[in-house]
């Protein structure tokens, strides 16, 4: 980091963000807390026919029908197997003034961490095995790395809709 | 009431008035020039002017005033309504709309706008040249003689005003209210009551002590007069007695007011609303009868009893009075404006209520308590009624939409130099308001296209032995749970060869490919394939039929074309009643719950009991061949024992087909929940819905589902499902 941008950072005081961290397989991920709404127990997913494998189905979230995404598949991993600690993280994204609510399947939710911008490293240009635009940065927590996801890109409604369309063709 | 919301009310009201003004002008254009219609136009202009004046929108007042003057002359039959006059009045209406719009957008009226207004006023001047309406006589004569009262067409209102003492402090001025009343008619008499004035020492110059008794000659409605007091109503005591009311109304008024009865009586007599004899006699009679504990008789009755006038005459007068009152209590009083968002919220909540009722139902049936079950059944009936009532709140007749086309057709025909008539049918057919709004543009496009390209010029029509005036018809109707709108014209029809050539030239299809008639027609929905030979003002400006198609598809609808060269073209738009709540039939296939809209279902039968047509997915149902699809197979669902399969026979349009499912669960009322943009490409599923158990079920879009199945079959075998083909 050059001195100028460091100065800027200092001027803006410490910008810290809160992240909800969770586990998929044995990898740790984080989502900005401001984008997450709640965490619910895995139950009662209704399958939707002919959907690609990242789309596990829909759930009834207090009267609202919400699609559930298998984040593992979306990130290019093996599909999540439902176990005792499997849960659905409900996220709310704002895109072009439109609100979207999505459920994300995760193996387990860990904790909420607070991170200063300084402690967040840029995503490596390769080696993470995840599309670079899905990653906002990497945070180091003790000995572990937490991949901070860019929800707007990783869960772009437009892209998801295109994938569904492609599957149906 | 705060000023901004009052202003919003003005804009909403002005918009409505402009619509009714336009429709009335168009009716006149069709030769219907009754005093009622002229009055309607006048009233609209008058009310807009009055309300605009209240908000200081002077440009609107100034312009509308001129228009109103002309209308006033027409009302008094000083000038007659001619086609020439209408050709000026219609643009005048548009100009008022434009001015109102500018005020709404808070735009200043630019030079072009002002010039246009001046030009229109100039155009009106030949009619304004007629001698002005003589001023209303200063004093009205209304004797106790009822036949005279009947003969009198004067509408004398009596308004009793006791304004709140803080009015001046709140920045309101009673004079401006009285002045505004003056714009609604003529104030023939006004008495200022100073009874409340205190001794000079106690006089507070910022307090209002005055009351007014006003006699207003006006053809305004009660609500219009009430509107004059819109800003002071809350703190003031306003009593309005309509013209030709029973004398008892006046007597009641006198009694209800704090001032001296005798003085008020005098004021009423002075204002010529009633005569002294009337008052004395009626007061005396009433007093006498009140003593005898008899119901207070109507003035008419008293007069008959006194043998002043014949009963017939009184009846006629009463009848007229009743009619007048009915007119006054007309549509404007029967509607209230509701924020669409609030309405949606209500409907959503009722949707939740409906779903929760299902859940209670489910629990009760497990408990098996008869009393509880009965109570829930009756609650269910009410829920259903509430649901239906709430849904109708959002329904609006197509009339409003169709109405707009009268003007469009009139103006466009003039512009094109063609003679075109518009035929409207089924205007009473109701559709969800949210759909109506999205339907406007596609309809407009089709109608304009039909006028521009469809209907031939007069000379061509005559050479083809057609009536010189072409006809465009708009028809709306219900059909099997759908709304169907036909837009047809008796013009030249679509030239298939030209469409084909153009499609080949644009690379949409390849030369030598065989397409059916319907497939060729569908090509005109292809982007960039305008069949117009020349671009005109009316159509061919880049926005094409592809946009129409897209709009209709967004509404989950379908559009079909039929045409015959030289005879005409018909577009048929089929729309679902996409309402928030539907009656459905709950079925299961694989491990998924599905809901089939009840209105598409003809019957349900055991698939095993039917004769299958050899080698095809088709059964023989009482002699009719019904092609069917297996949900399980189509959607690649988990397999279930085939012997228990059920066939749900559905109908859409004039086609029938079967849907094979595993389980029939029964009827269910269900709230349609949109699936969201991710599932947009999913065909055959129109939405989702919650079951009583809280689980999500998928609602089948039957028409789309069959289409999807046909496409799938088509792409696999190259043949269509028998019976379901076009």
PDB file of C-alpha atoms in Angstrom, chain B residues 265-497:
ATOM      1  CA  UNK B 265     -86.126  34.023  10.233  1.00  0.00           C
ATOM      2  CA  UNK B 266     -85.989  37.586   9.020  1.00  0.00           C
ATOM      3  CA  UNK B 267     -82.704  36.940   7.285  1.00  0.00           C
ATOM      4  CA  UNK B 268     -84.103  33.938   5.501  1.00  0.00           C
ATOM      5  CA  UNK B 269     -87.100  35.909   4.397  1.00  0.00           C
ATOM      6  CA  UNK B 270     -84.882  38.758   3.275  1.00  0.00           C
ATOM      7  CA  UNK B 271     -82.775  36.412   1.262  1.00  0.00           C
ATOM      8  CA  UNK B 272     -85.950  35.338  -0.555  1.00  0.00           C
ATOM      9  CA  UNK B 273     -85.397  31.704   0.156  1.00  0.00           C
ATOM     10  CA  UNK B 274     -88.729  31.592   1.913  1.00  0.00           C
ATOM     11  CA  UNK B 275     -91.489  34.124   2.389  1.00  0.00           C
ATOM     12  CA  UNK B 276     -92.605  35.595   5.605  1.00  0.00           C
ATOM     13  CA  UNK B 277     -95.971  33.853   5.380  1.00  0.00           C
ATOM     14  CA  UNK B 278     -94.234  30.559   4.766  1.00  0.00           C
ATOM     15  CA  UNK B 279     -92.193  31.008   7.829  1.00  0.00           C
ATOM     16  CA  UNK B 280     -94.931  32.206  10.122  1.00  0.00           C
ATOM     17  CA  UNK B 281     -97.361  29.611   8.951  1.00  0.00           C
ATOM     18  CA  UNK B 282     -94.903  26.745   9.003  1.00  0.00           C
ATOM     19  CA  UNK B 283     -93.558  27.698  12.400  1.00  0.00           C
ATOM     20  CA  UNK B 284     -97.041  27.969  13.774  1.00  0.00           C
ATOM     21  CA  UNK B 285     -98.242  24.723  12.227  1.00  0.00           C
ATOM     22  CA  UNK B 286     -95.176  22.938  13.342  1.00  0.00           C
ATOM     23  CA  UNK B 287     -95.519  24.272  16.831  1.00  0.00           C
ATOM     24  CA  UNK B 288     -99.140  23.212  16.997  1.00  0.00           C
ATOM     25  CA  UNK B 289     -98.371  19.759  15.712  1.00  0.00           C
ATOM     26  CA  UNK B 290     -95.327  19.399  17.875  1.00  0.00           C
ATOM     27  CA  UNK B 291     -97.625  19.996  20.813  1.00  0.00           C
ATOM     28  CA  UNK B 292     -99.920  17.286  19.505  1.00  0.00           C
ATOM     29  CA  UNK B 293     -96.828  15.090  19.221  1.00  0.00           C
ATOM     30  CA  UNK B 294     -97.367  14.441  15.578  1.00  0.00           C
ATOM     31  CA  UNK B 295     -94.472  13.952  13.225  1.00  0.00           C
ATOM     32  CA  UNK B 296     -93.397  17.246  11.720  1.00  0.00           C
ATOM     33  CA  UNK B 297     -95.216  17.503   8.409  1.00  0.00           C
ATOM     34  CA  UNK B 298     -93.515  18.498   5.254  1.00  0.00           C
ATOM     35  CA  UNK B 299     -94.161  21.900   3.878  1.00  0.00           C
ATOM     36  CA  UNK B 300     -95.873  20.360   0.910  1.00  0.00           C
ATOM     37  CA  UNK B 301     -98.280  18.552   3.159  1.00  0.00           C
ATOM     38  CA  UNK B 302     -99.056  21.730   5.037  1.00  0.00           C
ATOM     39  CA  UNK B 303     -99.732  23.509   1.781  1.00  0.00           C
ATOM     40  CA  UNK B 304    -101.968  20.750   0.514  1.00  0.00           C
ATOM     41  CA  UNK B 305    -103.832  20.763   3.759  1.00  0.00           C
ATOM     42  CA  UNK B 306    -104.308  24.448   3.338  1.00  0.00           C
ATOM     43  CA  UNK B 307    -105.581  23.747  -0.159  1.00  0.00           C
ATOM     44  CA  UNK B 308    -103.242  26.283  -1.641  1.00  0.00           C
ATOM     45  CA  UNK B 309    -102.113  23.987  -4.393  1.00  0.00           C
ATOM     46  CA  UNK B 310    -103.203  20.708  -5.871  1.00  0.00           C
ATOM     47  CA  UNK B 311    -101.576  17.489  -4.616  1.00  0.00           C
ATOM     48  CA  UNK B 312    -100.425  16.643  -8.153  1.00  0.00           C
ATOM     49  CA  UNK B 313     -98.467  19.797  -8.378  1.00  0.00           C
ATOM     50  CA  UNK B 314     -96.835  19.190  -5.037  1.00  0.00           C
ATOM     51  CA  UNK B 315     -96.007  15.637  -6.006  1.00  0.00           C
ATOM     52  CA  UNK B 316     -94.453  16.851  -9.208  1.00  0.00           C
ATOM     53  CA  UNK B 317     -92.439  19.349  -7.248  1.00  0.00           C
ATOM     54  CA  UNK B 318     -91.365  16.783  -4.705  1.00  0.00           C
ATOM     55  CA  UNK B 319     -90.420  14.425  -7.462  1.00  0.00           C
ATOM     56  CA  UNK B 320     -88.285  17.048  -9.047  1.00  0.00           C
ATOM     57  CA  UNK B 321     -86.749  17.830  -5.719  1.00  0.00           C
ATOM     58  CA  UNK B 322     -85.970  14.188  -5.162  1.00  0.00           C
ATOM     59  CA  UNK B 323     -84.384  13.919  -8.573  1.00  0.00           C
ATOM     60  CA  UNK B 324     -82.327  16.986  -7.942  1.00  0.00           C
ATOM     61  CA  UNK B 325     -81.124  15.542  -4.704  1.00  0.00           C
ATOM     62  CA  UNK B 326     -80.326  12.259  -6.352  1.00  0.00           C
ATOM     63  CA  UNK B 327     -78.330  14.054  -8.951  1.00  0.00           C
ATOM     64  CA  UNK B 328     -76.502  15.905  -6.258  1.00  0.00           C
ATOM     65  CA  UNK B 329     -75.734  12.699  -4.435  1.00  0.00           C
ATOM     66  CA  UNK B 330     -74.356  11.504  -7.791  1.00  0.00           C
ATOM     67  CA  UNK B 331     -71.186   9.578  -8.492  1.00  0.00           C
ATOM     68  CA  UNK B 332     -68.840  12.072  -6.868  1.00  0.00           C
ATOM     69  CA  UNK B 333     -70.281  11.233  -3.489  1.00  0.00           C
ATOM     70  CA  UNK B 334     -70.247   7.511  -3.968  1.00  0.00           C
ATOM     71  CA  UNK B 335     -66.522   7.210  -4.541  1.00  0.00           C
ATOM     72  CA  UNK B 336     -63.648   7.783  -2.265  1.00  0.00           C
ATOM     73  CA  UNK B 337     -60.056   7.879  -3.338  1.00  0.00           C
ATOM     74  CA  UNK B 338     -57.835   5.240  -1.829  1.00  0.00           C
ATOM     75  CA  UNK B 339     -54.103   4.930  -2.080  1.00  0.00           C
ATOM     76  CA  UNK B 340     -53.411   1.872  -4.253  1.00  0.00           C
ATOM     77  CA  UNK B 341     -50.687   0.751  -1.875  1.00  0.00           C
ATOM     78  CA  UNK B 342     -53.085   0.595   1.038  1.00  0.00           C
ATOM     79  CA  UNK B 343     -55.418  -1.453  -1.050  1.00  0.00           C
ATOM     80  CA  UNK B 344     -52.645  -3.879  -1.940  1.00  0.00           C
ATOM     81  CA  UNK B 345     -51.763  -4.181   1.689  1.00  0.00           C
ATOM     82  CA  UNK B 346     -55.342  -4.999   2.572  1.00  0.00           C
ATOM     83  CA  UNK B 347     -55.502  -7.624  -0.131  1.00  0.00           C
ATOM     84  CA  UNK B 348     -52.228  -9.160   0.997  1.00  0.00           C
ATOM     85  CA  UNK B 349     -53.467  -9.337   4.554  1.00  0.00           C
ATOM     86  CA  UNK B 350     -56.683 -10.955   3.444  1.00  0.00           C
ATOM     87  CA  UNK B 351     -54.563 -13.396   1.496  1.00  0.00           C
ATOM     88  CA  UNK B 352     -52.775 -14.297   4.714  1.00  0.00           C
ATOM     89  CA  UNK B 353     -56.125 -14.627   6.448  1.00  0.00           C
ATOM     90  CA  UNK B 354     -57.282 -17.051   3.778  1.00  0.00           C
ATOM     91  CA  UNK B 355     -54.154 -19.161   4.159  1.00  0.00           C
ATOM     92  CA  UNK B 356     -54.395 -19.143   7.916  1.00  0.00           C
ATOM     93  CA  UNK B 357     -57.994 -20.213   7.712  1.00  0.00           C
ATOM     94  CA  UNK B 358     -56.862 -23.286   5.807  1.00  0.00           C
ATOM     95  CA  UNK B 359     -54.450 -24.042   8.592  1.00  0.00           C
ATOM     96  CA  UNK B 360     -57.144 -23.673  11.262  1.00  0.00           C
ATOM     97  CA  UNK B 361     -59.337 -25.907   9.131  1.00  0.00           C
ATOM     98  CA  UNK B 362     -56.639 -28.515   9.041  1.00  0.00           C
ATOM     99  CA  UNK B 363     -56.087 -28.435  12.795  1.00  0.00           C
ATOM    100  CA  UNK B 364     -59.810 -28.525  13.560  1.00  0.00           C
ATOM    101  CA  UNK B 365     -60.378 -31.542  11.378  1.00  0.00           C
ATOM    102  CA  UNK B 366     -57.671 -33.331  13.361  1.00  0.00           C
ATOM    103  CA  UNK B 367     -59.381 -32.464  16.641  1.00  0.00           C
ATOM    104  CA  UNK B 368     -62.767 -33.633  15.434  1.00  0.00           C
ATOM    105  CA  UNK B 369     -64.720 -31.213  17.589  1.00  0.00           C
ATOM    106  CA  UNK B 370     -68.055 -30.690  15.793  1.00  0.00           C
ATOM    107  CA  UNK B 371     -68.773 -27.285  17.301  1.00  0.00           C
ATOM    108  CA  UNK B 372     -65.357 -26.032  16.417  1.00  0.00           C
ATOM    109  CA  UNK B 373     -65.644 -27.378  12.887  1.00  0.00           C
ATOM    110  CA  UNK B 374     -68.996 -25.653  12.439  1.00  0.00           C
ATOM    111  CA  UNK B 375     -67.683 -22.373  13.749  1.00  0.00           C
ATOM    112  CA  UNK B 376     -64.733 -22.593  11.410  1.00  0.00           C
ATOM    113  CA  UNK B 377     -66.970 -23.388   8.468  1.00  0.00           C
ATOM    114  CA  UNK B 378     -69.002 -20.255   9.033  1.00  0.00           C
ATOM    115  CA  UNK B 379     -65.840 -18.260   9.560  1.00  0.00           C
ATOM    116  CA  UNK B 380     -64.659 -19.699   6.266  1.00  0.00           C
ATOM    117  CA  UNK B 381     -67.741 -18.415   4.503  1.00  0.00           C
ATOM    118  CA  UNK B 382     -67.069 -14.942   5.770  1.00  0.00           C
ATOM    119  CA  UNK B 383     -63.418 -15.146   4.837  1.00  0.00           C
ATOM    120  CA  UNK B 384     -64.471 -16.051   1.345  1.00  0.00           C
ATOM    121  CA  UNK B 385     -66.861 -13.134   1.153  1.00  0.00           C
ATOM    122  CA  UNK B 386     -64.262 -10.744   2.485  1.00  0.00           C
ATOM    123  CA  UNK B 387     -61.809 -12.060  -0.055  1.00  0.00           C
ATOM    124  CA  UNK B 388     -64.214 -11.590  -2.937  1.00  0.00           C
ATOM    125  CA  UNK B 389     -65.208  -8.134  -1.771  1.00  0.00           C
ATOM    126  CA  UNK B 390     -61.585  -7.089  -1.360  1.00  0.00           C
ATOM    127  CA  UNK B 391     -60.660  -8.354  -4.787  1.00  0.00           C
ATOM    128  CA  UNK B 392     -63.425  -6.441  -6.483  1.00  0.00           C
ATOM    129  CA  UNK B 393     -61.900  -3.284  -5.011  1.00  0.00           C
ATOM    130  CA  UNK B 394     -59.078  -3.640  -7.473  1.00  0.00           C
ATOM    131  CA  UNK B 395     -61.253  -4.452 -10.429  1.00  0.00           C
ATOM    132  CA  UNK B 396     -62.042  -1.722 -12.886  1.00  0.00           C
ATOM    133  CA  UNK B 397     -64.221  -1.955 -15.979  1.00  0.00           C
ATOM    134  CA  UNK B 398     -62.477  -1.812 -19.327  1.00  0.00           C
ATOM    135  CA  UNK B 399     -64.708   1.153 -20.165  1.00  0.00           C
ATOM    136  CA  UNK B 400     -62.162   3.614 -18.853  1.00  0.00           C
ATOM    137  CA  UNK B 401     -59.471   2.194 -21.102  1.00  0.00           C
ATOM    138  CA  UNK B 402     -61.705   1.863 -24.126  1.00  0.00           C
ATOM    139  CA  UNK B 403     -62.993   5.367 -23.640  1.00  0.00           C
ATOM    140  CA  UNK B 404     -59.561   6.794 -24.399  1.00  0.00           C
ATOM    141  CA  UNK B 405     -59.634   5.224 -27.809  1.00  0.00           C
ATOM    142  CA  UNK B 406     -62.625   7.247 -28.903  1.00  0.00           C
ATOM    143  CA  UNK B 407     -60.455  10.314 -28.873  1.00  0.00           C
ATOM    144  CA  UNK B 408     -57.475   8.545 -30.366  1.00  0.00           C
ATOM    145  CA  UNK B 409     -59.541   7.181 -33.221  1.00  0.00           C
ATOM    146  CA  UNK B 410     -61.228  10.515 -33.861  1.00  0.00           C
ATOM    147  CA  UNK B 411     -57.966  12.473 -33.935  1.00  0.00           C
ATOM    148  CA  UNK B 412     -55.943   9.886 -35.814  1.00  0.00           C
ATOM    149  CA  UNK B 413     -58.633   9.445 -38.434  1.00  0.00           C
ATOM    150  CA  UNK B 414     -58.578  13.198 -39.035  1.00  0.00           C
ATOM    151  CA  UNK B 415     -54.829  13.228 -39.243  1.00  0.00           C
ATOM    152  CA  UNK B 416     -54.820  10.358 -41.710  1.00  0.00           C
ATOM    153  CA  UNK B 417     -57.725  11.747 -43.693  1.00  0.00           C
ATOM    154  CA  UNK B 418     -59.637   8.512 -43.257  1.00  0.00           C
ATOM    155  CA  UNK B 419     -63.104   7.818 -42.014  1.00  0.00           C
ATOM    156  CA  UNK B 420     -62.966   5.474 -39.076  1.00  0.00           C
ATOM    157  CA  UNK B 421     -65.581   4.428 -36.604  1.00  0.00           C
ATOM    158  CA  UNK B 422     -64.923   2.827 -33.272  1.00  0.00           C
ATOM    159  CA  UNK B 423     -67.110   0.050 -32.045  1.00  0.00           C
ATOM    160  CA  UNK B 424     -66.877  -0.904 -28.391  1.00  0.00           C
ATOM    161  CA  UNK B 425     -68.268  -4.011 -26.781  1.00  0.00           C
ATOM    162  CA  UNK B 426     -67.985  -5.463 -23.330  1.00  0.00           C
ATOM    163  CA  UNK B 427     -66.792  -2.222 -21.760  1.00  0.00           C
ATOM    164  CA  UNK B 428     -68.261  -3.463 -18.481  1.00  0.00           C
ATOM    165  CA  UNK B 429     -65.819  -6.397 -18.380  1.00  0.00           C
ATOM    166  CA  UNK B 430     -63.682  -5.956 -15.326  1.00  0.00           C
ATOM    167  CA  UNK B 431     -59.968  -6.397 -15.015  1.00  0.00           C
ATOM    168  CA  UNK B 432     -57.418  -5.927 -12.287  1.00  0.00           C
ATOM    169  CA  UNK B 433     -56.324  -2.313 -12.261  1.00  0.00           C
ATOM    170  CA  UNK B 434     -52.658  -3.217 -12.226  1.00  0.00           C
ATOM    171  CA  UNK B 435     -53.171  -5.045 -15.520  1.00  0.00           C
ATOM    172  CA  UNK B 436     -55.237  -2.321 -17.106  1.00  0.00           C
ATOM    173  CA  UNK B 437     -52.356   0.085 -16.739  1.00  0.00           C
ATOM    174  CA  UNK B 438     -49.957  -2.235 -18.473  1.00  0.00           C
ATOM    175  CA  UNK B 439     -52.440  -2.992 -21.189  1.00  0.00           C
ATOM    176  CA  UNK B 440     -52.825   0.581 -22.346  1.00  0.00           C
ATOM    177  CA  UNK B 441     -49.686   0.791 -24.450  1.00  0.00           C
ATOM    178  CA  UNK B 442     -50.082  -2.458 -26.369  1.00  0.00           C
ATOM    179  CA  UNK B 443     -53.720  -1.682 -27.133  1.00  0.00           C
ATOM    180  CA  UNK B 444     -52.815   1.807 -28.267  1.00  0.00           C
ATOM    181  CA  UNK B 445     -50.149   0.432 -30.553  1.00  0.00           C
ATOM    182  CA  UNK B 446     -52.422  -2.121 -32.150  1.00  0.00           C
ATOM    183  CA  UNK B 447     -55.234   0.374 -32.650  1.00  0.00           C
ATOM    184  CA  UNK B 448     -52.926   2.953 -34.190  1.00  0.00           C
ATOM    185  CA  UNK B 449     -51.430   0.340 -36.446  1.00  0.00           C
ATOM    186  CA  UNK B 450     -54.857  -0.798 -37.517  1.00  0.00           C
ATOM    187  CA  UNK B 451     -55.820   2.753 -38.395  1.00  0.00           C
ATOM    188  CA  UNK B 452     -52.592   3.537 -40.189  1.00  0.00           C
ATOM    189  CA  UNK B 453     -51.912   0.305 -42.047  1.00  0.00           C
ATOM    190  CA  UNK B 454     -55.133  -1.642 -41.738  1.00  0.00           C
ATOM    191  CA  UNK B 455     -57.959   0.641 -42.733  1.00  0.00           C
ATOM    192  CA  UNK B 456     -57.670   1.715 -46.342  1.00  0.00           C
ATOM    193  CA  UNK B 457     -58.151   5.293 -47.572  1.00  0.00           C
ATOM    194  CA  UNK B 458     -61.727   6.136 -48.540  1.00  0.00           C
ATOM    195  CA  UNK B 459     -61.094   5.869 -52.271  1.00  0.00           C
ATOM    196  CA  UNK B 460     -59.574   2.415 -51.947  1.00  0.00           C
ATOM    197  CA  UNK B 461     -62.423   1.260 -49.732  1.00  0.00           C
ATOM    198  CA  UNK B 462     -64.977   2.476 -52.233  1.00  0.00           C
ATOM    199  CA  UNK B 463     -63.198   0.720 -55.052  1.00  0.00           C
ATOM    200  CA  UNK B 464     -63.374  -2.469 -52.977  1.00  0.00           C
ATOM    201  CA  UNK B 465     -67.108  -2.036 -52.408  1.00  0.00           C
ATOM    202  CA  UNK B 466     -66.622  -1.436 -48.727  1.00  0.00           C
ATOM    203  CA  UNK B 467     -68.387   1.288 -46.766  1.00  0.00           C
ATOM    204  CA  UNK B 468     -66.245   4.413 -46.945  1.00  0.00           C
ATOM    205  CA  UNK B 469     -65.930   4.518 -43.178  1.00  0.00           C
ATOM    206  CA  UNK B 470     -63.756   1.803 -41.743  1.00  0.00           C
ATOM    207  CA  UNK B 471     -64.534   0.208 -38.411  1.00  0.00           C
ATOM    208  CA  UNK B 472     -62.241  -0.698 -35.585  1.00  0.00           C
ATOM    209  CA  UNK B 473     -63.793  -2.718 -32.861  1.00  0.00           C
ATOM    210  CA  UNK B 474     -62.624  -3.273 -29.328  1.00  0.00           C
ATOM    211  CA  UNK B 475     -64.270  -6.139 -27.545  1.00  0.00           C
ATOM    212  CA  UNK B 476     -63.627  -7.463 -24.087  1.00  0.00           C
ATOM    213  CA  UNK B 477     -65.088 -10.606 -22.572  1.00  0.00           C
ATOM    214  CA  UNK B 478     -64.497 -13.266 -19.995  1.00  0.00           C
ATOM    215  CA  UNK B 479     -63.597 -16.726 -21.175  1.00  0.00           C
ATOM    216  CA  UNK B 480     -62.748 -19.656 -18.931  1.00  0.00           C
ATOM    217  CA  UNK B 481     -61.055 -17.582 -16.265  1.00  0.00           C
ATOM    218  CA  UNK B 482     -59.330 -15.390 -18.784  1.00  0.00           C
ATOM    219  CA  UNK B 483     -59.987 -11.960 -20.101  1.00  0.00           C
ATOM    220  CA  UNK B 484     -60.070 -11.880 -23.845  1.00  0.00           C
ATOM    221  CA  UNK B 485     -59.714  -8.652 -25.758  1.00  0.00           C
ATOM    222  CA  UNK B 486     -60.299  -8.591 -29.492  1.00  0.00           C
ATOM    223  CA  UNK B 487     -59.077  -5.699 -31.565  1.00  0.00           C
ATOM    224  CA  UNK B 488     -60.315  -6.024 -35.101  1.00  0.00           C
ATOM    225  CA  UNK B 489     -60.492  -3.853 -38.166  1.00  0.00           C
ATOM    226  CA  UNK B 490     -62.210  -4.235 -41.498  1.00  0.00           C
ATOM    227  CA  UNK B 491     -59.183  -3.024 -43.403  1.00  0.00           C
ATOM    228  CA  UNK B 492     -56.911  -4.536 -45.981  1.00  0.00           C
ATOM    229  CA  UNK B 493     -55.654  -7.439 -43.921  1.00  0.00           C
ATOM    230  CA  UNK B 494     -52.113  -8.678 -43.560  1.00  0.00           C
ATOM    231  CA  UNK B 495     -50.222  -9.502 -46.693  1.00  0.00           C
ATOM    232  CA  UNK B 496     -48.523 -12.801 -45.923  1.00  0.00           C
ATOM    233  CA  UNK B 497     -46.275 -12.612 -48.944  1.00  0.00           C
TER     234      UNK B 497
END
